[in-house]
Short mmCIF file of N, CA and C in Angstrom, two decimals:
data_model
loop_
_atom_site.label_atom_id
_atom_site.label_comp_id
_atom_site.label_asym_id
_atom_site.label_seq_id
_atom_site.Cartn_x
_atom_site.Cartn_y
_atom_site.Cartn_z
N THR A 1 -46.99 -41.49 15.47
CA THR A 1 -46.39 -42.23 16.58
C THR A 1 -45.31 -41.42 17.28
N GLY A 2 -44.70 -40.48 16.57
CA GLY A 2 -43.70 -39.63 17.20
C GLY A 2 -44.31 -38.78 18.30
N ALA A 3 -45.53 -38.31 18.07
CA ALA A 3 -46.23 -37.52 19.08
C ALA A 3 -46.67 -38.39 20.26
N LEU A 4 -46.77 -39.68 20.04
CA LEU A 4 -47.17 -40.60 21.08
C LEU A 4 -46.05 -40.87 22.09
N PHE A 5 -44.81 -40.72 21.66
CA PHE A 5 -43.66 -41.06 22.51
C PHE A 5 -43.70 -40.40 23.89
N PRO A 6 -43.86 -39.08 24.01
CA PRO A 6 -43.86 -38.48 25.35
C PRO A 6 -45.00 -38.99 26.23
N ARG A 7 -46.16 -39.21 25.62
CA ARG A 7 -47.32 -39.72 26.38
C ARG A 7 -47.04 -41.13 26.90
N MET A 8 -46.51 -41.98 26.03
CA MET A 8 -46.21 -43.35 26.45
C MET A 8 -45.10 -43.36 27.50
N THR A 9 -44.11 -42.50 27.34
CA THR A 9 -43.03 -42.42 28.33
C THR A 9 -43.58 -42.07 29.70
N ALA A 10 -44.52 -41.14 29.73
CA ALA A 10 -45.11 -40.73 31.00
C ALA A 10 -45.97 -41.82 31.62
N LEU A 11 -46.63 -42.59 30.79
CA LEU A 11 -47.59 -43.58 31.30
C LEU A 11 -47.02 -44.97 31.55
N ILE A 12 -46.07 -45.39 30.76
CA ILE A 12 -45.68 -46.80 30.72
C ILE A 12 -45.23 -47.35 32.07
N ASN A 13 -44.57 -46.54 32.87
CA ASN A 13 -44.12 -47.02 34.17
C ASN A 13 -45.07 -46.67 35.31
N LYS A 14 -46.05 -45.81 35.03
CA LYS A 14 -47.00 -45.40 36.07
C LYS A 14 -48.33 -46.13 35.97
N ASP A 15 -48.87 -46.21 34.76
CA ASP A 15 -50.19 -46.78 34.55
C ASP A 15 -50.19 -47.63 33.28
N LYS A 16 -49.75 -48.88 33.44
CA LYS A 16 -49.63 -49.77 32.27
C LYS A 16 -50.98 -50.03 31.61
N ALA A 17 -52.05 -50.06 32.41
CA ALA A 17 -53.37 -50.30 31.84
C ALA A 17 -53.76 -49.17 30.89
N GLU A 18 -53.50 -47.94 31.29
CA GLU A 18 -53.81 -46.79 30.44
C GLU A 18 -52.88 -46.77 29.21
N ALA A 19 -51.62 -47.09 29.41
CA ALA A 19 -50.67 -47.15 28.30
C ALA A 19 -51.10 -48.21 27.29
N LYS A 20 -51.53 -49.36 27.77
CA LYS A 20 -51.98 -50.43 26.87
C LYS A 20 -53.25 -50.01 26.13
N LYS A 21 -54.14 -49.30 26.82
CA LYS A 21 -55.37 -48.81 26.19
C LYS A 21 -55.03 -47.85 25.04
N ILE A 22 -54.11 -46.93 25.29
CA ILE A 22 -53.68 -45.97 24.26
C ILE A 22 -53.00 -46.71 23.11
N TYR A 23 -52.15 -47.67 23.44
CA TYR A 23 -51.46 -48.49 22.43
C TYR A 23 -52.48 -49.16 21.51
N ASN A 24 -53.48 -49.80 22.10
CA ASN A 24 -54.50 -50.50 21.31
C ASN A 24 -55.32 -49.54 20.47
N GLN A 25 -55.64 -48.37 21.02
CA GLN A 25 -56.38 -47.37 20.24
C GLN A 25 -55.56 -46.89 19.05
N CYS A 26 -54.29 -46.64 19.30
CA CYS A 26 -53.40 -46.19 18.21
C CYS A 26 -53.23 -47.27 17.16
N LEU A 27 -53.14 -48.51 17.58
CA LEU A 27 -53.02 -49.62 16.63
C LEU A 27 -54.26 -49.68 15.74
N LEU A 28 -55.41 -49.50 16.34
CA LEU A 28 -56.66 -49.50 15.58
C LEU A 28 -56.70 -48.32 14.60
N ILE A 29 -56.34 -47.13 15.07
CA ILE A 29 -56.34 -45.94 14.22
C ILE A 29 -55.35 -46.10 13.06
N LEU A 30 -54.16 -46.58 13.37
CA LEU A 30 -53.15 -46.81 12.32
C LEU A 30 -53.66 -47.79 11.27
N THR A 31 -54.23 -48.88 11.73
CA THR A 31 -54.73 -49.90 10.82
C THR A 31 -55.86 -49.35 9.95
N ILE A 32 -56.81 -48.68 10.59
CA ILE A 32 -57.96 -48.13 9.86
C ILE A 32 -57.51 -47.08 8.84
N SER A 33 -56.51 -46.31 9.18
CA SER A 33 -56.07 -45.27 8.25
C SER A 33 -55.15 -45.81 7.15
N MET A 34 -54.32 -46.79 7.47
CA MET A 34 -53.34 -47.27 6.49
C MET A 34 -53.90 -48.33 5.54
N VAL A 35 -54.85 -49.13 5.96
CA VAL A 35 -55.39 -50.17 5.07
C VAL A 35 -55.98 -49.57 3.79
N PRO A 36 -56.86 -48.56 3.88
CA PRO A 36 -57.40 -48.03 2.62
C PRO A 36 -56.33 -47.37 1.74
N ILE A 37 -55.37 -46.70 2.36
CA ILE A 37 -54.31 -46.05 1.58
C ILE A 37 -53.49 -47.09 0.84
N CYS A 38 -53.01 -48.08 1.58
CA CYS A 38 -52.14 -49.10 0.96
C CYS A 38 -52.91 -49.99 0.00
N LEU A 39 -54.14 -50.31 0.34
CA LEU A 39 -54.97 -51.12 -0.56
C LEU A 39 -55.23 -50.37 -1.87
N SER A 40 -55.48 -49.06 -1.77
CA SER A 40 -55.67 -48.25 -2.98
C SER A 40 -54.40 -48.23 -3.82
N LEU A 41 -53.25 -48.12 -3.17
CA LEU A 41 -51.99 -48.14 -3.90
C LEU A 41 -51.80 -49.46 -4.64
N ILE A 42 -52.19 -50.55 -3.98
CA ILE A 42 -52.05 -51.87 -4.60
C ILE A 42 -53.01 -52.02 -5.78
N VAL A 43 -54.27 -51.70 -5.54
CA VAL A 43 -55.30 -51.88 -6.58
C VAL A 43 -55.02 -51.00 -7.80
N PHE A 44 -54.59 -49.78 -7.54
CA PHE A 44 -54.38 -48.83 -8.64
C PHE A 44 -52.91 -48.65 -9.00
N SER A 45 -52.07 -49.60 -8.62
CA SER A 45 -50.63 -49.45 -8.85
C SER A 45 -50.29 -49.24 -10.32
N GLU A 46 -50.87 -50.04 -11.18
CA GLU A 46 -50.54 -49.91 -12.60
C GLU A 46 -51.03 -48.57 -13.15
N LEU A 47 -52.21 -48.15 -12.75
CA LEU A 47 -52.76 -46.86 -13.21
C LEU A 47 -51.91 -45.69 -12.70
N ILE A 48 -51.55 -45.73 -11.43
CA ILE A 48 -50.72 -44.67 -10.85
C ILE A 48 -49.39 -44.56 -11.59
N LEU A 49 -48.75 -45.70 -11.78
CA LEU A 49 -47.46 -45.70 -12.48
C LEU A 49 -47.60 -45.30 -13.95
N ASN A 50 -48.71 -45.69 -14.56
CA ASN A 50 -48.96 -45.31 -15.95
C ASN A 50 -49.09 -43.80 -16.07
N LEU A 51 -49.85 -43.19 -15.18
CA LEU A 51 -50.02 -41.73 -15.21
C LEU A 51 -48.72 -41.01 -14.89
N TRP A 52 -47.95 -41.58 -14.01
CA TRP A 52 -46.73 -40.93 -13.53
C TRP A 52 -45.54 -41.15 -14.46
N MET A 53 -45.31 -42.41 -14.84
CA MET A 53 -44.08 -42.77 -15.56
C MET A 53 -44.30 -43.30 -16.98
N GLY A 54 -45.54 -43.55 -17.35
CA GLY A 54 -45.82 -44.06 -18.69
C GLY A 54 -46.20 -45.53 -18.69
N GLU A 55 -46.81 -45.94 -19.80
CA GLU A 55 -47.36 -47.30 -19.91
C GLU A 55 -46.30 -48.39 -19.85
N GLU A 56 -45.21 -48.21 -20.55
CA GLU A 56 -44.16 -49.24 -20.57
C GLU A 56 -43.60 -49.50 -19.18
N PHE A 57 -43.32 -48.42 -18.46
CA PHE A 57 -42.78 -48.55 -17.10
C PHE A 57 -43.80 -49.19 -16.17
N SER A 58 -45.05 -48.78 -16.30
CA SER A 58 -46.09 -49.31 -15.39
C SER A 58 -46.29 -50.80 -15.56
N LYS A 59 -46.20 -51.30 -16.78
CA LYS A 59 -46.40 -52.73 -17.02
C LYS A 59 -45.30 -53.58 -16.40
N SER A 60 -44.11 -53.03 -16.29
CA SER A 60 -43.01 -53.80 -15.73
C SER A 60 -42.76 -53.51 -14.25
N SER A 61 -43.46 -52.52 -13.69
CA SER A 61 -43.14 -52.11 -12.32
C SER A 61 -44.31 -52.14 -11.34
N TRP A 62 -45.51 -52.42 -11.81
CA TRP A 62 -46.66 -52.38 -10.91
C TRP A 62 -46.53 -53.37 -9.76
N MET A 63 -45.92 -54.53 -10.02
CA MET A 63 -45.78 -55.53 -8.96
C MET A 63 -44.84 -55.04 -7.85
N VAL A 64 -43.75 -54.41 -8.23
CA VAL A 64 -42.82 -53.85 -7.24
C VAL A 64 -43.53 -52.80 -6.40
N PHE A 65 -44.29 -51.94 -7.07
CA PHE A 65 -45.05 -50.89 -6.40
C PHE A 65 -46.02 -51.49 -5.39
N SER A 66 -46.71 -52.55 -5.78
CA SER A 66 -47.67 -53.22 -4.90
C SER A 66 -47.00 -53.88 -3.70
N ILE A 67 -45.88 -54.53 -3.94
CA ILE A 67 -45.13 -55.17 -2.84
C ILE A 67 -44.64 -54.11 -1.86
N LEU A 68 -44.15 -53.00 -2.38
CA LEU A 68 -43.68 -51.92 -1.51
C LEU A 68 -44.84 -51.31 -0.71
N ALA A 69 -46.04 -51.26 -1.30
CA ALA A 69 -47.21 -50.75 -0.58
C ALA A 69 -47.54 -51.64 0.62
N ILE A 70 -47.40 -52.95 0.45
CA ILE A 70 -47.61 -53.88 1.58
C ILE A 70 -46.55 -53.63 2.65
N GLY A 71 -45.31 -53.45 2.22
CA GLY A 71 -44.23 -53.16 3.15
C GLY A 71 -44.45 -51.86 3.89
N ILE A 72 -44.97 -50.85 3.20
CA ILE A 72 -45.25 -49.57 3.85
C ILE A 72 -46.30 -49.76 4.94
N PHE A 73 -47.32 -50.56 4.66
CA PHE A 73 -48.33 -50.84 5.68
C PHE A 73 -47.69 -51.50 6.91
N LEU A 74 -46.92 -52.54 6.68
CA LEU A 74 -46.28 -53.26 7.79
C LEU A 74 -45.32 -52.35 8.57
N ASN A 75 -44.57 -51.55 7.85
CA ASN A 75 -43.62 -50.65 8.49
C ASN A 75 -44.33 -49.57 9.31
N SER A 76 -45.46 -49.09 8.81
CA SER A 76 -46.19 -48.06 9.55
C SER A 76 -46.76 -48.64 10.85
N ILE A 77 -47.21 -49.87 10.81
CA ILE A 77 -47.71 -50.52 12.02
C ILE A 77 -46.55 -50.76 13.00
N ALA A 78 -45.38 -51.08 12.49
CA ALA A 78 -44.22 -51.38 13.34
C ALA A 78 -43.75 -50.16 14.13
N TYR A 79 -44.06 -48.97 13.67
CA TYR A 79 -43.65 -47.78 14.42
C TYR A 79 -44.26 -47.73 15.81
N LEU A 80 -45.48 -48.22 15.95
CA LEU A 80 -46.15 -48.17 17.25
C LEU A 80 -45.43 -49.02 18.31
N PRO A 81 -45.15 -50.30 18.07
CA PRO A 81 -44.40 -51.04 19.09
C PRO A 81 -42.97 -50.50 19.26
N PHE A 82 -42.38 -49.97 18.18
CA PHE A 82 -41.04 -49.39 18.29
C PHE A 82 -41.06 -48.22 19.27
N VAL A 83 -41.99 -47.31 19.10
CA VAL A 83 -42.10 -46.15 19.99
C VAL A 83 -42.41 -46.60 21.42
N THR A 84 -43.24 -47.60 21.56
CA THR A 84 -43.60 -48.09 22.89
C THR A 84 -42.38 -48.69 23.59
N LEU A 85 -41.61 -49.47 22.86
CA LEU A 85 -40.38 -50.04 23.45
C LEU A 85 -39.39 -48.95 23.81
N GLN A 86 -39.26 -47.95 22.97
CA GLN A 86 -38.37 -46.83 23.27
C GLN A 86 -38.85 -46.09 24.52
N ALA A 87 -40.15 -45.89 24.64
CA ALA A 87 -40.72 -45.19 25.80
C ALA A 87 -40.48 -45.97 27.09
N GLU A 88 -40.44 -47.28 26.97
CA GLU A 88 -40.23 -48.14 28.15
C GLU A 88 -38.75 -48.20 28.51
N GLY A 89 -37.90 -47.65 27.68
CA GLY A 89 -36.47 -47.72 27.92
C GLY A 89 -35.82 -48.91 27.24
N GLY A 90 -36.47 -49.43 26.21
CA GLY A 90 -36.00 -50.64 25.54
C GLY A 90 -35.19 -50.37 24.29
N ALA A 91 -34.35 -49.33 24.30
CA ALA A 91 -33.53 -49.04 23.12
C ALA A 91 -32.63 -50.22 22.77
N LYS A 92 -32.13 -50.90 23.78
CA LYS A 92 -31.26 -52.06 23.54
C LYS A 92 -32.04 -53.18 22.85
N LYS A 93 -33.30 -53.38 23.28
CA LYS A 93 -34.13 -54.42 22.66
C LYS A 93 -34.34 -54.13 21.17
N THR A 94 -34.69 -52.89 20.86
CA THR A 94 -34.94 -52.57 19.45
C THR A 94 -33.66 -52.68 18.64
N ALA A 95 -32.54 -52.28 19.23
CA ALA A 95 -31.25 -52.39 18.52
C ALA A 95 -30.92 -53.84 18.23
N LEU A 96 -31.13 -54.71 19.21
CA LEU A 96 -30.84 -56.13 19.02
C LEU A 96 -31.77 -56.76 17.98
N ILE A 97 -33.02 -56.36 18.00
CA ILE A 97 -33.97 -56.86 17.00
C ILE A 97 -33.50 -56.46 15.60
N HIS A 98 -33.13 -55.19 15.45
CA HIS A 98 -32.72 -54.72 14.13
C HIS A 98 -31.40 -55.35 13.68
N LEU A 99 -30.49 -55.56 14.59
CA LEU A 99 -29.23 -56.23 14.24
C LEU A 99 -29.48 -57.68 13.83
N SER A 100 -30.35 -58.36 14.56
CA SER A 100 -30.64 -59.76 14.22
C SER A 100 -31.32 -59.86 12.86
N GLU A 101 -32.16 -58.89 12.53
CA GLU A 101 -32.80 -58.89 11.21
C GLU A 101 -31.76 -58.73 10.10
N LEU A 102 -30.78 -57.89 10.36
CA LEU A 102 -29.75 -57.62 9.36
C LEU A 102 -29.00 -58.88 8.96
N ILE A 103 -28.76 -59.76 9.92
CA ILE A 103 -28.04 -61.01 9.67
C ILE A 103 -28.78 -61.86 8.63
N PHE A 104 -30.10 -61.84 8.69
CA PHE A 104 -30.89 -62.62 7.74
C PHE A 104 -31.25 -61.83 6.48
N TYR A 105 -31.41 -60.53 6.64
CA TYR A 105 -31.86 -59.70 5.53
C TYR A 105 -30.83 -59.62 4.40
N ILE A 106 -29.58 -59.40 4.73
CA ILE A 106 -28.56 -59.21 3.68
C ILE A 106 -28.44 -60.43 2.77
N PRO A 107 -28.28 -61.66 3.31
CA PRO A 107 -28.21 -62.82 2.40
C PRO A 107 -29.53 -63.02 1.63
N LEU A 108 -30.66 -62.82 2.31
CA LEU A 108 -31.95 -62.97 1.66
C LEU A 108 -32.09 -61.97 0.51
N PHE A 109 -31.66 -60.74 0.75
CA PHE A 109 -31.70 -59.69 -0.26
C PHE A 109 -30.88 -60.08 -1.48
N VAL A 110 -29.68 -60.56 -1.26
CA VAL A 110 -28.79 -60.96 -2.37
C VAL A 110 -29.41 -62.12 -3.14
N ILE A 111 -29.91 -63.12 -2.44
CA ILE A 111 -30.51 -64.29 -3.09
C ILE A 111 -31.74 -63.89 -3.90
N PHE A 112 -32.62 -63.09 -3.29
CA PHE A 112 -33.84 -62.68 -3.96
C PHE A 112 -33.54 -61.83 -5.20
N ILE A 113 -32.55 -60.96 -5.11
CA ILE A 113 -32.18 -60.15 -6.28
C ILE A 113 -31.66 -61.05 -7.40
N ASN A 114 -30.85 -62.04 -7.04
CA ASN A 114 -30.32 -62.95 -8.06
C ASN A 114 -31.42 -63.73 -8.78
N PHE A 115 -32.47 -64.11 -8.05
CA PHE A 115 -33.55 -64.89 -8.64
C PHE A 115 -34.61 -64.02 -9.32
N TRP A 116 -34.99 -62.89 -8.69
CA TRP A 116 -36.13 -62.12 -9.17
C TRP A 116 -35.84 -60.65 -9.45
N GLY A 117 -34.60 -60.25 -9.41
CA GLY A 117 -34.26 -58.86 -9.74
C GLY A 117 -34.89 -57.86 -8.79
N ILE A 118 -35.44 -56.80 -9.37
CA ILE A 118 -36.03 -55.72 -8.56
C ILE A 118 -37.24 -56.19 -7.77
N VAL A 119 -37.99 -57.14 -8.31
CA VAL A 119 -39.12 -57.71 -7.57
C VAL A 119 -38.59 -58.44 -6.33
N GLY A 120 -37.48 -59.13 -6.48
CA GLY A 120 -36.86 -59.82 -5.35
C GLY A 120 -36.39 -58.85 -4.29
N ALA A 121 -35.84 -57.71 -4.71
CA ALA A 121 -35.42 -56.69 -3.75
C ALA A 121 -36.61 -56.18 -2.95
N ALA A 122 -37.72 -55.93 -3.65
CA ALA A 122 -38.94 -55.47 -2.98
C ALA A 122 -39.48 -56.54 -2.03
N LEU A 123 -39.48 -57.78 -2.48
CA LEU A 123 -39.95 -58.89 -1.63
C LEU A 123 -39.08 -59.05 -0.38
N ALA A 124 -37.78 -58.97 -0.55
CA ALA A 124 -36.88 -59.10 0.60
C ALA A 124 -37.13 -57.98 1.61
N TRP A 125 -37.30 -56.75 1.12
CA TRP A 125 -37.56 -55.63 2.03
C TRP A 125 -38.91 -55.81 2.73
N MET A 126 -39.93 -56.23 1.97
CA MET A 126 -41.25 -56.43 2.56
C MET A 126 -41.19 -57.51 3.65
N LEU A 127 -40.48 -58.59 3.39
CA LEU A 127 -40.33 -59.65 4.40
C LEU A 127 -39.60 -59.13 5.63
N ARG A 128 -38.56 -58.32 5.42
CA ARG A 128 -37.81 -57.77 6.55
C ARG A 128 -38.69 -56.88 7.42
N VAL A 129 -39.47 -55.99 6.79
CA VAL A 129 -40.32 -55.12 7.61
C VAL A 129 -41.46 -55.89 8.25
N GLY A 130 -41.90 -56.97 7.60
CA GLY A 130 -42.92 -57.83 8.21
C GLY A 130 -42.39 -58.54 9.44
N VAL A 131 -41.19 -59.07 9.34
CA VAL A 131 -40.56 -59.72 10.49
C VAL A 131 -40.27 -58.69 11.58
N ASP A 132 -39.83 -57.51 11.17
CA ASP A 132 -39.58 -56.42 12.12
C ASP A 132 -40.85 -56.09 12.90
N CYS A 133 -41.95 -55.94 12.18
CA CYS A 133 -43.23 -55.64 12.82
C CYS A 133 -43.62 -56.74 13.82
N LEU A 134 -43.49 -57.98 13.39
CA LEU A 134 -43.83 -59.11 14.26
C LEU A 134 -42.95 -59.14 15.51
N LEU A 135 -41.64 -59.02 15.33
CA LEU A 135 -40.72 -59.07 16.48
C LEU A 135 -40.94 -57.91 17.44
N LEU A 136 -41.17 -56.73 16.90
CA LEU A 136 -41.43 -55.57 17.76
C LEU A 136 -42.74 -55.73 18.53
N MET A 137 -43.75 -56.27 17.87
CA MET A 137 -45.04 -56.50 18.55
C MET A 137 -44.89 -57.56 19.65
N LEU A 138 -44.14 -58.60 19.37
CA LEU A 138 -43.91 -59.63 20.39
C LEU A 138 -43.13 -59.06 21.58
N ALA A 139 -42.13 -58.24 21.30
CA ALA A 139 -41.36 -57.62 22.38
C ALA A 139 -42.22 -56.67 23.19
N THR A 140 -43.10 -55.95 22.53
CA THR A 140 -44.01 -55.02 23.22
C THR A 140 -45.03 -55.78 24.07
N ARG A 141 -45.43 -56.93 23.58
CA ARG A 141 -46.40 -57.74 24.34
C ARG A 141 -45.89 -58.08 25.72
N LYS A 142 -44.58 -58.26 25.83
CA LYS A 142 -43.98 -58.60 27.12
C LYS A 142 -44.10 -57.46 28.12
N ILE A 143 -44.23 -56.24 27.63
CA ILE A 143 -44.42 -55.09 28.52
C ILE A 143 -45.73 -55.20 29.27
N TRP A 144 -46.76 -55.67 28.57
CA TRP A 144 -48.10 -55.69 29.16
C TRP A 144 -48.32 -56.87 30.10
N ILE A 145 -47.43 -57.85 30.05
CA ILE A 145 -47.60 -59.04 30.89
C ILE A 145 -47.13 -58.77 32.31
#
């Protein structure tokens, strides 16, 4: 998505139809490439951790690993609308989105850690990046209207 920034910057104010076409193609490519990677991480989380850190660690940490893999997928998708908003000159929009997330994320993080420990921390982060992805996509949608 970093390589996409100059292209989107050049197109977004000149040819929105072409910019939207590139955006949709990139979204498809990102999804097609990240789903198998993240799904493999989830399915084989316990095996990966077992090979890397040992059996005891893997039994207690595979769920955190899986939750983080979902978050990585959501975060990777969120880069596309983020770059698109930046290309459109929407740095203020992205800053406001991230600040608003922080207001909810910090208390949620503390509560989740108190209830579920490290799994709660992973869940809170995954929810934050999921909301981030959703809000950025909604903000980007307004560009195309």
